[in-house]
């Protein structure tokens, strides 16, 4: 059975606009980026699993909410990292928002934005844009 997490990884890591900003292969990680990894990067995690709706006799429609975090660090802090992290966030938005299709064997019926906020850590000079998306997909 294909997992929605695998489909999201495939969609993001294969998206050319995102690869141009975070490397090819794209630095896309579940939950956290590995210690010692290079920024910029994107992480993702399921933050809620909404109830399933019966779709047919053999499939169910799930609509979990996922959080995608875009990370960047600038050599002089905000003036470098802010435009970089905003560009990465825009590519994640383009890859996901409104997407309908099949990825890695998962049928995705809709991806809709569900919130966004920005964070900055002055000690590490890391800027983050955190975006939530509701993902409607079929489960076997």
JSON list of N, CA and C in Angstrom, two decimals, residues 51-87:
[
{"chain": "A", "resi": 51, "resn": "UNK", "atom": "N", "xyz": [-10.89, 12.47, 10.03]},
{"chain": "A", "resi": 51, "resn": "UNK", "atom": "CA", "xyz": [-11.67, 11.26, 9.79]},
{"chain": "A", "resi": 51, "resn": "UNK", "atom": "C", "xyz": [-11.73, 10.87, 8.33]},
{"chain": "A", "resi": 52, "resn": "UNK", "atom": "N", "xyz": [-11.92, 9.60, 8.11]},
{"chain": "A", "resi": 52, "resn": "UNK", "atom": "CA", "xyz": [-12.03, 9.08, 6.76]},
{"chain": "A", "resi": 52, "resn": "UNK", "atom": "C", "xyz": [-13.49, 9.04, 6.35]},
{"chain": "A", "resi": 53, "resn": "UNK", "atom": "N", "xyz": [-13.74, 9.29, 5.10]},
{"chain": "A", "resi": 53, "resn": "UNK", "atom": "CA", "xyz": [-15.07, 9.26, 4.54]},
{"chain": "A", "resi": 53, "resn": "UNK", "atom": "C", "xyz": [-15.16, 8.10, 3.57]},
{"chain": "A", "resi": 54, "resn": "UNK", "atom": "N", "xyz": [-16.20, 7.33, 3.65]},
{"chain": "A", "resi": 54, "resn": "UNK", "atom": "CA", "xyz": [-16.38, 6.22, 2.71]},
{"chain": "A", "resi": 54, "resn": "UNK", "atom": "C", "xyz": [-16.52, 6.78, 1.30]},
{"chain": "A", "resi": 55, "resn": "UNK", "atom": "N", "xyz": [-15.70, 6.32, 0.39]},
{"chain": "A", "resi": 55, "resn": "UNK", "atom": "CA", "xyz": [-15.70, 6.83, -0.98]},
{"chain": "A", "resi": 55, "resn": "UNK", "atom": "C", "xyz": [-16.36, 5.85, -1.92]},
{"chain": "A", "resi": 56, "resn": "UNK", "atom": "N", "xyz": [-16.13, 4.58, -1.68]},
{"chain": "A", "resi": 56, "resn": "UNK", "atom": "CA", "xyz": [-16.76, 3.50, -2.46]},
{"chain": "A", "resi": 56, "resn": "UNK", "atom": "C", "xyz": [-16.66, 2.24, -1.61]},
{"chain": "A", "resi": 57, "resn": "UNK", "atom": "N", "xyz": [-17.00, 1.12, -2.19]},
{"chain": "A", "resi": 57, "resn": "UNK", "atom": "CA", "xyz": [-16.93, -0.11, -1.41]},
{"chain": "A", "resi": 57, "resn": "UNK", "atom": "C", "xyz": [-15.50, -0.55, -1.13]},
{"chain": "A", "resi": 58, "resn": "UNK", "atom": "N", "xyz": [-14.52, -0.04, -1.88]},
{"chain": "A", "resi": 58, "resn": "UNK", "atom": "CA", "xyz": [-13.15, -0.49, -1.70]},
{"chain": "A", "resi": 58, "resn": "UNK", "atom": "C", "xyz": [-12.18, 0.61, -1.30]},
{"chain": "A", "resi": 59, "resn": "UNK", "atom": "N", "xyz": [-12.54, 1.87, -1.40]},
{"chain": "A", "resi": 59, "resn": "UNK", "atom": "CA", "xyz": [-11.61, 2.94, -1.06]},
{"chain": "A", "resi": 59, "resn": "UNK", "atom": "C", "xyz": [-12.25, 3.91, -0.07]},
{"chain": "A", "resi": 60, "resn": "UNK", "atom": "N", "xyz": [-11.39, 4.61, 0.64]},
{"chain": "A", "resi": 60, "resn": "UNK", "atom": "CA", "xyz": [-11.82, 5.63, 1.57]},
{"chain": "A", "resi": 60, "resn": "UNK", "atom": "C", "xyz": [-11.10, 6.93, 1.23]},
{"chain": "A", "resi": 61, "resn": "UNK", "atom": "N", "xyz": [-11.76, 8.04, 1.49]},
{"chain": "A", "resi": 61, "resn": "UNK", "atom": "CA", "xyz": [-11.16, 9.34, 1.28]},
{"chain": "A", "resi": 61, "resn": "UNK", "atom": "C", "xyz": [-10.61, 9.83, 2.62]},
{"chain": "A", "resi": 62, "resn": "UNK", "atom": "N", "xyz": [-9.32, 10.11, 2.68]},
{"chain": "A", "resi": 62, "resn": "UNK", "atom": "CA", "xyz": [-8.69, 10.67, 3.87]},
{"chain": "A", "resi": 62, "resn": "UNK", "atom": "C", "xyz": [-8.34, 12.12, 3.58]},
{"chain": "A", "resi": 63, "resn": "UNK", "atom": "N", "xyz": [-8.26, 12.93, 4.62]},
{"chain": "A", "resi": 63, "resn": "UNK", "atom": "CA", "xyz": [-7.90, 14.33, 4.42]},
{"chain": "A", "resi": 63, "resn": "UNK", "atom": "C", "xyz": [-7.07, 14.84, 5.59]},
{"chain": "A", "resi": 64, "resn": "UNK", "atom": "N", "xyz": [-5.86, 14.27, 5.74]},
{"chain": "A", "resi": 64, "resn": "UNK", "atom": "CA", "xyz": [-4.98, 14.72, 6.82]},
{"chain": "A", "resi": 64, "resn": "UNK", "atom": "C", "xyz": [-4.43, 16.13, 6.53]},
{"chain": "A", "resi": 65, "resn": "UNK", "atom": "N", "xyz": [-3.97, 16.75, 7.58]},
{"chain": "A", "resi": 65, "resn": "UNK", "atom": "CA", "xyz": [-3.32, 18.06, 7.46]},
{"chain": "A", "resi": 65, "resn": "UNK", "atom": "C", "xyz": [-1.82, 17.84, 7.65]},
{"chain": "A", "resi": 66, "resn": "UNK", "atom": "N", "xyz": [-1.04, 18.38, 6.73]},
{"chain": "A", "resi": 66, "resn": "UNK", "atom": "CA", "xyz": [0.41, 18.28, 6.79]},
{"chain": "A", "resi": 66, "resn": "UNK", "atom": "C", "xyz": [1.03, 19.67, 6.94]},
{"chain": "A", "resi": 67, "resn": "UNK", "atom": "N", "xyz": [2.15, 19.69, 7.64]},
{"chain": "A", "resi": 67, "resn": "UNK", "atom": "CA", "xyz": [2.93, 20.92, 7.78]},
{"chain": "A", "resi": 67, "resn": "UNK", "atom": "C", "xyz": [4.21, 20.76, 6.97]},
{"chain": "A", "resi": 68, "resn": "UNK", "atom": "N", "xyz": [4.53, 21.78, 6.20]},
{"chain": "A", "resi": 68, "resn": "UNK", "atom": "CA", "xyz": [5.76, 21.82, 5.41]},
{"chain": "A", "resi": 68, "resn": "UNK", "atom": "C", "xyz": [6.57, 23.02, 5.89]},
{"chain": "A", "resi": 69, "resn": "UNK", "atom": "N", "xyz": [7.81, 22.76, 6.30]},
{"chain": "A", "resi": 69, "resn": "UNK", "atom": "CA", "xyz": [8.68, 23.82, 6.78]},
{"chain": "A", "resi": 69, "resn": "UNK", "atom": "C", "xyz": [9.81, 24.04, 5.79]},
{"chain": "A", "resi": 70, "resn": "UNK", "atom": "N", "xyz": [9.96, 25.29, 5.38]},
{"chain": "A", "resi": 70, "resn": "UNK", "atom": "CA", "xyz": [11.02, 25.70, 4.47]},
{"chain": "A", "resi": 70, "resn": "UNK", "atom": "C", "xyz": [12.08, 26.39, 5.30]},
{"chain": "A", "resi": 71, "resn": "UNK", "atom": "N", "xyz": [13.33, 25.97, 5.16]},
{"chain": "A", "resi": 71, "resn": "UNK", "atom": "CA", "xyz": [14.43, 26.44, 6.00]},
{"chain": "A", "resi": 71, "resn": "UNK", "atom": "C", "xyz": [15.52, 27.08, 5.16]},
{"chain": "A", "resi": 72, "resn": "UNK", "atom": "N", "xyz": [16.06, 28.20, 5.63]},
{"chain": "A", "resi": 72, "resn": "UNK", "atom": "CA", "xyz": [17.21, 28.83, 4.97]},
{"chain": "A", "resi": 72, "resn": "UNK", "atom": "C", "xyz": [18.02, 29.59, 6.01]},
{"chain": "A", "resi": 73, "resn": "UNK", "atom": "N", "xyz": [19.32, 29.70, 5.75]},
{"chain": "A", "resi": 73, "resn": "UNK", "atom": "CA", "xyz": [20.21, 30.46, 6.63]},
{"chain": "A", "resi": 73, "resn": "UNK", "atom": "C", "xyz": [21.03, 31.38, 5.74]},
{"chain": "A", "resi": 74, "resn": "UNK", "atom": "N", "xyz": [21.09, 32.62, 6.10]},
{"chain": "A", "resi": 74, "resn": "UNK", "atom": "CA", "xyz": [21.86, 33.58, 5.33]},
{"chain": "A", "resi": 74, "resn": "UNK", "atom": "C", "xyz": [23.18, 33.90, 6.00]},
{"chain": "A", "resi": 75, "resn": "UNK", "atom": "N", "xyz": [24.15, 34.30, 5.20]},
{"chain": "A", "resi": 75, "resn": "UNK", "atom": "CA", "xyz": [25.46, 34.63, 5.76]},
{"chain": "A", "resi": 75, "resn": "UNK", "atom": "C", "xyz": [25.40, 35.89, 6.61]},
{"chain": "A", "resi": 76, "resn": "UNK", "atom": "N", "xyz": [24.46, 36.77, 6.33]},
{"chain": "A", "resi": 76, "resn": "UNK", "atom": "CA", "xyz": [24.31, 37.96, 7.17]},
{"chain": "A", "resi": 76, "resn": "UNK", "atom": "C", "xyz": [22.90, 38.05, 7.75]},
{"chain": "A", "resi": 77, "resn": "UNK", "atom": "N", "xyz": [22.34, 36.88, 8.07]},
{"chain": "A", "resi": 77, "resn": "UNK", "atom": "CA", "xyz": [21.05, 36.85, 8.75]},
{"chain": "A", "resi": 77, "resn": "UNK", "atom": "C", "xyz": [19.87, 37.08, 7.84]},
{"chain": "A", "resi": 78, "resn": "UNK", "atom": "N", "xyz": [18.94, 37.89, 8.32]},
{"chain": "A", "resi": 78, "resn": "UNK", "atom": "CA", "xyz": [17.65, 38.05, 7.67]},
{"chain": "A", "resi": 78, "resn": "UNK", "atom": "C", "xyz": [17.77, 38.57, 6.24]},
{"chain": "A", "resi": 79, "resn": "UNK", "atom": "N", "xyz": [18.69, 39.47, 5.96]},
{"chain": "A", "resi": 79, "resn": "UNK", "atom": "CA", "xyz": [18.74, 40.07, 4.62]},
{"chain": "A", "resi": 79, "resn": "UNK", "atom": "C", "xyz": [19.02, 39.04, 3.54]},
{"chain": "A", "resi": 80, "resn": "UNK", "atom": "N", "xyz": [19.68, 37.94, 3.87]},
{"chain": "A", "resi": 80, "resn": "UNK", "atom": "CA", "xyz": [19.94, 36.89, 2.90]},
{"chain": "A", "resi": 80, "resn": "UNK", "atom": "C", "xyz": [18.93, 35.75, 3.00]},
{"chain": "A", "resi": 81, "resn": "UNK", "atom": "N", "xyz": [18.58, 35.35, 4.22]},
{"chain": "A", "resi": 81, "resn": "UNK", "atom": "CA", "xyz": [17.74, 34.17, 4.39]},
{"chain": "A", "resi": 81, "resn": "UNK", "atom": "C", "xyz": [16.28, 34.44, 4.08]},
{"chain": "A", "resi": 82, "resn": "UNK", "atom": "N", "xyz": [15.79, 35.65, 4.34]},
{"chain": "A", "resi": 82, "resn": "UNK", "atom": "CA", "xyz": [14.36, 35.91, 4.13]},
{"chain": "A", "resi": 82, "resn": "UNK", "atom": "C", "xyz": [13.96, 35.76, 2.66]},
{"chain": "A", "resi": 83, "resn": "UNK", "atom": "N", "xyz": [14.63, 36.41, 1.71]},
{"chain": "A", "resi": 83, "resn": "UNK", "atom": "CA", "xyz": [14.24, 36.19, 0.30]},
{"chain": "A", "resi": 83, "resn": "UNK", "atom": "C", "xyz": [14.41, 34.74, -0.14]},
{"chain": "A", "resi": 84, "resn": "UNK", "atom": "N", "xyz": [15.42, 34.07, 0.38]},
{"chain": "A", "resi": 84, "resn": "UNK", "atom": "CA", "xyz": [15.66, 32.67, 0.02]},
{"chain": "A", "resi": 84, "resn": "UNK", "atom": "C", "xyz": [14.53, 31.77, 0.52]},
{"chain": "A", "resi": 85, "resn": "UNK", "atom": "N", "xyz": [14.16, 31.92, 1.79]},
{"chain": "A", "resi": 85, "resn": "UNK", "atom": "CA", "xyz": [13.13, 31.06, 2.36]},
{"chain": "A", "resi": 85, "resn": "UNK", "atom": "C", "xyz": [11.77, 31.36, 1.74]},
{"chain": "A", "resi": 86, "resn": "UNK", "atom": "N", "xyz": [11.51, 32.62, 1.39]},
{"chain": "A", "resi": 86, "resn": "UNK", "atom": "CA", "xyz": [10.24, 32.97, 0.74]},
{"chain": "A", "resi": 86, "resn": "UNK", "atom": "C", "xyz": [10.17, 32.35, -0.67]},
{"chain": "A", "resi": 87, "resn": "UNK", "atom": "N", "xyz": [11.29, 32.31, -1.38]},
{"chain": "A", "resi": 87, "resn": "UNK", "atom": "CA", "xyz": [11.32, 31.69, -2.71]},
{"chain": "A", "resi": 87, "resn": "UNK", "atom": "C", "xyz": [11.09, 30.18, -2.61]}
]
